[in-house]
Amino acid sequence: MTDRTMRIWGVAASVAVAAAIAGCGGSSSDNASTASSSAPANAASTSGGGTTTTTPTAPTTTTGPTTTTTGGTGGTGGGGGYGY
Amino acid sequence: MIAAARAAVAVGVSAVVLAGCGAGGDDQGSAHHSVEAYLARVEPIRLGVNRLLDGADPILSAYRDRRLGPGAAQRRMAALERRFAAYAIRIAALRGVPASLRGAQHAYAHTYVLEDSYLSALATALPERDYEGLPATQARQRAAIIGWRIRLEVVARRLGIRLPADLQLAGRGEIAPSPLGD
């Protein structure tokens, strides 16, 4: 039924949500959620030239866990019970 | 058609998640307290609804197996729907929702309206076993519930709040009781 099909759609939805969270500006204390979003901006605006080598490293590391966490959110099956 | 539905779900979830973006101006301490208080009010409703919906399956399976007559099945489902409606009112009437969660909470509360509508239609459809006209809103409901949970996770992580483990079921389990048992 539609419900079952939705579990498959959940993967597509999770990818979109990961992108949504990545573009969401959170508070400065939130390393996990903000680093991925603010990093590209930092790379473009804060460093003049010398720090260019360092900047790309941080966002790549931080973005990984964020995406992984979010991706798992919609993909897992219900395992019985209702999902409210 | 399926691609369009996928896109709609993705956009819907993203919209809910993004709805709370930029609301980070609260004082950290009061925001922490506010979110914990919100959780304390929402969890009894959410858990109660899941338990209530668990009760729909025995009614539907008994009716499917002819162990329950149409009248009894309809009465029981209608009673269940009325109890669900009480939860729908409680979630809609929730006060003191943190600013960072208002958009997601609004969408989450609306899923209760859709569910109540489905349950009401289901109770009506049972005697004739005419299920073709049941509202097909599960995709929207699931997207909104997932969006709510993810938004909650983002906010809780920012504030260092530990969420209940079973919150992970939100949006993952069944959404609407199926009269066909699938």
mmCIF file of C-alpha atoms in Angstrom:
data_model
loop_
_atom_site.group_PDB
_atom_site.id
_atom_site.type_symbol
_atom_site.label_atom_id
_atom_site.label_comp_id
_atom_site.label_asym_id
_atom_site.label_seq_id
_atom_site.Cartn_x
_atom_site.Cartn_y
_atom_site.Cartn_z
ATOM 1 C CA MET A 1 0.000 0.000 0.000
ATOM 2 C CA THR A 2 1.036 3.610 0.046
ATOM 3 C CA ASP A 3 2.434 3.203 3.528
ATOM 4 C CA ARG A 4 4.817 0.494 2.464
ATOM 5 C CA THR A 5 5.930 2.415 -0.563
ATOM 6 C CA MET A 6 6.634 5.369 1.682
ATOM 7 C CA ARG A 7 9.408 3.490 3.457
ATOM 8 C CA ILE A 8 11.248 3.484 0.179
ATOM 9 C CA TRP A 9 10.445 7.126 -0.335
ATOM 10 C CA GLY A 10 11.839 7.766 3.115
ATOM 11 C CA VAL A 11 15.332 7.363 1.715
ATOM 12 C CA ALA A 12 14.695 10.058 -0.877
ATOM 13 C CA ALA A 13 13.132 12.254 1.767
ATOM 14 C CA SER A 14 16.123 11.749 4.057
ATOM 15 C CA VAL A 15 18.507 12.896 1.377
ATOM 16 C CA ALA A 16 16.456 16.026 0.910
ATOM 17 C CA VAL A 17 16.361 16.580 4.650
ATOM 18 C CA ALA A 18 20.117 16.169 4.883
ATOM 19 C CA ALA A 19 20.450 18.897 2.293
ATOM 20 C CA ALA A 20 17.908 20.997 4.165
ATOM 21 C CA ILE A 21 19.759 20.685 7.459
ATOM 22 C CA ALA A 22 23.058 21.377 5.758
ATOM 23 C CA GLY A 23 21.623 24.673 4.582
ATOM 24 C CA CYS A 24 20.109 25.547 7.953
ATOM 25 C CA GLY A 25 21.973 28.062 10.065
ATOM 26 C CA GLY A 26 21.887 27.013 13.701
ATOM 27 C CA SER A 27 23.430 28.534 16.775
ATOM 28 C CA SER A 28 27.132 29.008 17.119
ATOM 29 C CA SER A 29 27.412 26.334 19.806
ATOM 30 C CA ASP A 30 26.091 23.559 17.635
ATOM 31 C CA ASN A 31 29.103 21.930 16.081
ATOM 32 C CA ALA A 32 27.311 19.051 14.444
ATOM 33 C CA SER A 33 24.618 20.970 12.683
ATOM 34 C CA THR A 34 26.215 24.289 11.933
ATOM 35 C CA ALA A 35 29.638 23.338 10.808
ATOM 36 C CA SER A 36 28.371 21.782 7.642
ATOM 37 C CA SER A 37 26.316 24.817 6.763
ATOM 38 C CA SER A 38 28.652 27.575 7.782
ATOM 39 C CA ALA A 39 31.820 26.020 6.511
ATOM 40 C CA PRO A 40 31.357 26.851 2.854
ATOM 41 C CA ALA A 41 30.607 30.446 3.759
ATOM 42 C CA ASN A 42 33.689 30.602 5.942
ATOM 43 C CA ALA A 43 35.770 29.218 3.182
ATOM 44 C CA ALA A 44 34.590 31.930 0.892
ATOM 45 C CA SER A 45 34.647 34.900 3.204
ATOM 46 C CA THR A 46 36.951 34.621 6.204
ATOM 47 C CA SER A 47 40.235 33.468 4.844
ATOM 48 C CA GLY A 48 42.216 35.734 2.652
ATOM 49 C CA GLY A 49 44.457 33.272 0.981
ATOM 50 C CA GLY A 50 46.885 31.609 3.343
ATOM 51 C CA THR A 51 44.283 29.548 5.180
ATOM 52 C CA THR A 52 42.762 28.089 2.076
ATOM 53 C CA THR A 53 44.475 24.768 2.642
ATOM 54 C CA THR A 54 43.066 24.341 6.155
ATOM 55 C CA THR A 55 39.481 25.346 5.551
ATOM 56 C CA PRO A 56 38.333 22.552 3.247
ATOM 57 C CA THR A 57 39.431 19.887 5.747
ATOM 58 C CA ALA A 58 37.063 20.831 8.582
ATOM 59 C CA PRO A 59 33.783 20.930 6.688
ATOM 60 C CA THR A 60 34.427 17.627 5.011
ATOM 61 C CA THR A 61 34.951 15.898 8.361
ATOM 62 C CA THR A 62 31.968 17.489 10.068
ATOM 63 C CA THR A 63 29.519 17.125 7.250
ATOM 64 C CA GLY A 64 30.019 13.358 7.173
ATOM 65 C CA PRO A 65 28.490 12.558 10.572
ATOM 66 C CA THR A 66 25.614 14.979 10.026
ATOM 67 C CA THR A 67 24.651 13.350 6.781
ATOM 68 C CA THR A 68 24.993 9.873 8.227
ATOM 69 C CA THR A 69 22.743 10.641 11.180
ATOM 70 C CA THR A 70 20.062 12.194 9.072
ATOM 71 C CA GLY A 71 20.222 9.526 6.428
ATOM 72 C CA GLY A 72 19.457 6.876 8.998
ATOM 73 C CA THR A 73 16.415 8.772 10.124
ATOM 74 C CA GLY A 74 14.051 7.965 7.336
ATOM 75 C CA GLY A 75 15.482 4.794 5.952
ATOM 76 C CA THR A 76 14.966 2.262 8.686
ATOM 77 C CA GLY A 77 11.885 0.137 8.640
ATOM 78 C CA GLY A 78 9.178 0.413 11.234
ATOM 79 C CA GLY A 79 9.730 -2.857 12.990
ATOM 80 C CA GLY A 80 6.131 -2.986 14.171
ATOM 81 C CA GLY A 81 4.013 -0.501 16.006
ATOM 82 C CA TYR A 82 2.782 2.882 15.024
ATOM 83 C CA GLY A 83 5.048 5.726 14.165
ATOM 84 C CA TYR A 84 3.690 8.810 15.841
ATOM 85 C CA MET B 1 3.507 9.814 -10.629
ATOM 86 C CA ILE B 2 5.770 8.088 -8.109
ATOM 87 C CA ALA B 3 8.582 10.493 -8.901
ATOM 88 C CA ALA B 4 6.248 13.406 -8.314
ATOM 89 C CA ALA B 5 5.133 11.913 -5.017
ATOM 90 C CA ARG B 6 8.742 11.393 -3.970
ATOM 91 C CA ALA B 7 9.526 14.960 -4.782
ATOM 92 C CA ALA B 8 6.492 16.139 -2.850
ATOM 93 C CA VAL B 9 7.536 14.150 0.199
ATOM 94 C CA ALA B 10 11.108 15.393 -0.006
ATOM 95 C CA VAL B 11 9.986 18.974 -0.363
ATOM 96 C CA GLY B 12 7.480 18.544 2.441
ATOM 97 C CA VAL B 13 10.016 17.135 4.869
ATOM 98 C CA SER B 14 12.567 19.765 3.943
ATOM 99 C CA ALA B 15 10.028 22.519 4.425
ATOM 100 C CA VAL B 16 9.187 21.297 7.899
ATOM 101 C CA VAL B 17 12.823 20.953 8.870
ATOM 102 C CA LEU B 18 13.702 24.348 7.481
ATOM 103 C CA ALA B 19 10.701 25.984 9.093
ATOM 104 C CA GLY B 20 12.544 26.329 12.385
ATOM 105 C CA CYS B 21 15.806 27.562 10.913
ATOM 106 C CA GLY B 22 17.123 30.850 12.124
ATOM 107 C CA ALA B 23 15.213 30.796 15.398
ATOM 108 C CA GLY B 24 18.326 30.587 17.505
ATOM 109 C CA GLY B 25 17.957 33.824 19.400
ATOM 110 C CA ASP B 26 16.656 32.314 22.638
ATOM 111 C CA ASP B 27 18.749 32.398 25.713
ATOM 112 C CA GLN B 28 20.426 29.005 25.944
ATOM 113 C CA GLY B 29 19.181 28.216 29.441
ATOM 114 C CA SER B 30 15.580 29.141 28.888
ATOM 115 C CA ALA B 31 15.609 27.477 25.481
ATOM 116 C CA HIS B 32 16.824 24.284 27.128
ATOM 117 C CA HIS B 33 14.077 24.451 29.705
ATOM 118 C CA SER B 34 11.487 25.326 27.097
ATOM 119 C CA VAL B 35 12.326 22.362 24.870
ATOM 120 C CA GLU B 36 12.384 19.942 27.798
ATOM 121 C CA ALA B 37 9.020 21.224 28.961
ATOM 122 C CA TYR B 38 7.682 20.799 25.435
ATOM 123 C CA LEU B 39 8.921 17.210 25.345
ATOM 124 C CA ALA B 40 7.300 16.494 28.695
ATOM 125 C CA ARG B 41 3.965 17.651 27.293
ATOM 126 C CA VAL B 42 4.227 16.041 23.890
ATOM 127 C CA GLU B 43 5.470 12.591 24.865
ATOM 128 C CA PRO B 44 2.363 11.437 26.754
ATOM 129 C CA ILE B 45 0.274 12.407 23.758
ATOM 130 C CA ARG B 46 2.543 10.736 21.243
ATOM 131 C CA LEU B 47 2.905 7.535 23.259
ATOM 132 C CA GLY B 48 -0.814 7.446 23.991
ATOM 133 C CA VAL B 49 -1.620 7.742 20.314
ATOM 134 C CA ASN B 50 0.717 4.911 19.384
ATOM 135 C CA ARG B 51 -0.849 2.678 22.030
ATOM 136 C CA LEU B 52 -4.323 3.626 20.865
ATOM 137 C CA LEU B 53 -3.538 2.846 17.247
ATOM 138 C CA ASP B 54 -2.126 -0.523 18.283
ATOM 139 C CA GLY B 55 -5.667 -1.295 19.355
ATOM 140 C CA ALA B 56 -6.981 -0.813 15.828
ATOM 141 C CA ASP B 57 -5.208 -3.837 14.405
ATOM 142 C CA PRO B 58 -7.028 -6.475 16.505
ATOM 143 C CA ILE B 59 -10.354 -4.928 15.497
ATOM 144 C CA LEU B 60 -9.468 -4.951 11.823
ATOM 145 C CA SER B 61 -7.977 -8.444 11.818
ATOM 146 C CA ALA B 62 -10.968 -9.873 13.695
ATOM 147 C CA TYR B 63 -13.277 -8.247 11.176
ATOM 148 C CA ARG B 64 -11.203 -9.524 8.275
ATOM 149 C CA ASP B 65 -11.326 -13.045 9.675
ATOM 150 C CA ARG B 66 -15.079 -12.773 10.223
ATOM 151 C CA ARG B 67 -14.657 -13.151 13.968
ATOM 152 C CA LEU B 68 -16.249 -9.750 14.358
ATOM 153 C CA GLY B 69 -19.400 -8.560 12.651
ATOM 154 C CA PRO B 70 -19.660 -5.329 10.650
ATOM 155 C CA GLY B 71 -21.685 -3.515 13.271
ATOM 156 C CA ALA B 72 -19.335 -4.362 16.111
ATOM 157 C CA ALA B 73 -16.284 -3.566 14.031
ATOM 158 C CA GLN B 74 -17.691 -0.208 13.080
ATOM 159 C CA ARG B 75 -18.660 0.625 16.661
ATOM 160 C CA ARG B 76 -15.236 -0.252 17.981
ATOM 161 C CA MET B 77 -13.439 1.677 15.283
ATOM 162 C CA ALA B 78 -15.688 4.662 15.815
ATOM 163 C CA ALA B 79 -14.946 4.545 19.527
ATOM 164 C CA LEU B 80 -11.251 4.410 18.766
ATOM 165 C CA GLU B 81 -11.627 7.379 16.446
ATOM 166 C CA ARG B 82 -13.298 9.399 19.180
ATOM 167 C CA ARG B 83 -10.453 8.667 21.553
ATOM 168 C CA PHE B 84 -8.016 9.654 18.866
ATOM 169 C CA ALA B 85 -9.886 12.911 18.347
ATOM 170 C CA ALA B 86 -9.256 13.742 21.992
ATOM 171 C CA TYR B 87 -5.520 13.373 21.379
ATOM 172 C CA ALA B 88 -5.818 15.532 18.275
ATOM 173 C CA ILE B 89 -7.321 18.274 20.390
ATOM 174 C CA ARG B 90 -4.612 17.931 23.013
ATOM 175 C CA ILE B 91 -1.800 18.204 20.494
ATOM 176 C CA ALA B 92 -3.452 21.162 18.778
ATOM 177 C CA ALA B 93 -4.005 22.926 22.083
ATOM 178 C CA LEU B 94 -0.413 22.527 23.225
ATOM 179 C CA ARG B 95 0.927 25.801 24.601
ATOM 180 C CA GLY B 96 4.388 27.066 25.248
ATOM 181 C CA VAL B 97 5.885 25.526 22.118
ATOM 182 C CA PRO B 98 9.478 26.777 21.733
ATOM 183 C CA ALA B 99 9.917 29.181 18.846
ATOM 184 C CA SER B 100 12.461 26.888 17.247
ATOM 185 C CA LEU B 101 9.886 24.085 17.066
ATOM 186 C CA ARG B 102 6.706 25.939 16.213
ATOM 187 C CA GLY B 103 6.716 25.218 12.498
ATOM 188 C CA ALA B 104 7.429 21.533 13.009
ATOM 189 C CA GLN B 105 4.897 21.299 15.838
ATOM 190 C CA HIS B 106 2.221 22.862 13.671
ATOM 191 C CA ALA B 107 2.877 20.340 10.906
ATOM 192 C CA TYR B 108 3.003 17.498 13.430
ATOM 193 C CA ALA B 109 -0.313 18.499 14.976
ATOM 194 C CA HIS B 110 -1.885 18.596 11.544
ATOM 195 C CA THR B 111 -1.007 14.937 11.021
ATOM 196 C CA TYR B 112 -3.415 14.182 13.865
ATOM 197 C CA VAL B 113 -6.172 15.929 11.949
ATOM 198 C CA LEU B 114 -5.406 13.834 8.890
ATOM 199 C CA GLU B 115 -5.277 10.663 10.969
ATOM 200 C CA ASP B 116 -8.574 11.418 12.636
ATOM 201 C CA SER B 117 -10.105 12.001 9.252
ATOM 202 C CA TYR B 118 -8.754 8.657 8.065
ATOM 203 C CA LEU B 119 -10.040 6.799 11.118
ATOM 204 C CA SER B 120 -13.444 8.347 10.736
ATOM 205 C CA ALA B 121 -13.602 7.322 7.071
ATOM 206 C CA LEU B 122 -12.371 3.856 7.994
ATOM 207 C CA ALA B 123 -15.128 3.383 10.560
ATOM 208 C CA THR B 124 -17.666 4.407 7.955
ATOM 209 C CA ALA B 125 -16.207 2.111 5.294
ATOM 210 C CA LEU B 126 -16.026 -1.035 7.405
ATOM 211 C CA PRO B 127 -19.559 -2.445 7.051
ATOM 212 C CA GLU B 128 -19.454 -2.393 3.252
ATOM 213 C CA ARG B 129 -15.740 -3.128 3.101
ATOM 214 C CA ASP B 130 -15.517 -0.263 0.693
ATOM 215 C CA TYR B 131 -11.986 0.978 1.222
ATOM 216 C CA GLU B 132 -11.399 2.687 -2.099
ATOM 217 C CA GLY B 133 -12.425 6.073 -0.784
ATOM 218 C CA LEU B 134 -10.165 6.095 2.270
ATOM 219 C CA PRO B 135 -8.046 9.253 2.441
ATOM 220 C CA ALA B 136 -4.572 8.655 1.035
ATOM 221 C CA THR B 137 -2.685 11.016 3.303
ATOM 222 C CA GLN B 138 -0.123 8.678 4.800
ATOM 223 C CA ALA B 139 2.716 10.067 2.707
ATOM 224 C CA ARG B 140 2.046 13.603 3.885
ATOM 225 C CA GLN B 141 1.646 12.478 7.456
ATOM 226 C CA ARG B 142 4.865 10.500 7.448
ATOM 227 C CA ALA B 143 6.791 13.361 5.886
ATOM 228 C CA ALA B 144 5.526 15.789 8.505
ATOM 229 C CA ILE B 145 6.254 13.405 11.366
ATOM 230 C CA ILE B 146 9.770 12.750 10.101
ATOM 231 C CA GLY B 147 10.288 16.465 9.653
ATOM 232 C CA TRP B 148 9.116 17.100 13.206
ATOM 233 C CA ARG B 149 11.411 14.437 14.634
ATOM 234 C CA ILE B 150 14.423 15.655 12.725
ATOM 235 C CA ARG B 151 13.801 19.241 13.707
ATOM 236 C CA LEU B 152 13.517 18.081 17.307
ATOM 237 C CA GLU B 153 16.811 16.221 16.995
ATOM 238 C CA VAL B 154 18.561 19.255 15.547
ATOM 239 C CA VAL B 155 17.302 21.535 18.319
ATOM 240 C CA ALA B 156 17.958 18.989 21.072
ATOM 241 C CA ARG B 157 21.485 18.394 19.868
ATOM 242 C CA ARG B 158 22.176 22.091 19.820
ATOM 243 C CA LEU B 159 20.965 22.409 23.396
ATOM 244 C CA GLY B 160 22.520 19.197 24.663
ATOM 245 C CA ILE B 161 19.174 17.573 25.400
ATOM 246 C CA ARG B 162 18.869 13.812 25.335
ATOM 247 C CA LEU B 163 15.737 12.684 23.540
ATOM 248 C CA PRO B 164 13.691 9.612 24.490
ATOM 249 C CA ALA B 165 14.987 6.603 22.572
ATOM 250 C CA ASP B 166 11.600 5.585 21.263
ATOM 251 C CA LEU B 167 11.196 8.933 19.573
ATOM 252 C CA GLN B 168 13.099 7.255 16.774
ATOM 253 C CA LEU B 169 9.913 5.383 15.923
ATOM 254 C CA ALA B 170 8.216 8.597 14.911
ATOM 255 C CA GLY B 171 7.710 8.447 11.174
ATOM 256 C CA ARG B 172 9.164 4.944 10.924
ATOM 257 C CA GLY B 173 6.318 2.776 12.115
ATOM 258 C CA GLU B 174 2.904 2.358 10.594
ATOM 259 C CA ILE B 175 0.868 5.488 10.137
ATOM 260 C CA ALA B 176 -2.668 4.426 9.341
ATOM 261 C CA PRO B 177 -4.320 1.132 10.320
ATOM 262 C CA SER B 178 -4.918 -0.900 7.200
ATOM 263 C CA PRO B 179 -8.205 -2.766 6.864
ATOM 264 C CA LEU B 180 -6.487 -5.130 4.448
ATOM 265 C CA GLY B 181 -3.765 -6.113 6.872
ATOM 266 C CA ASP B 182 -0.877 -4.956 4.716
#
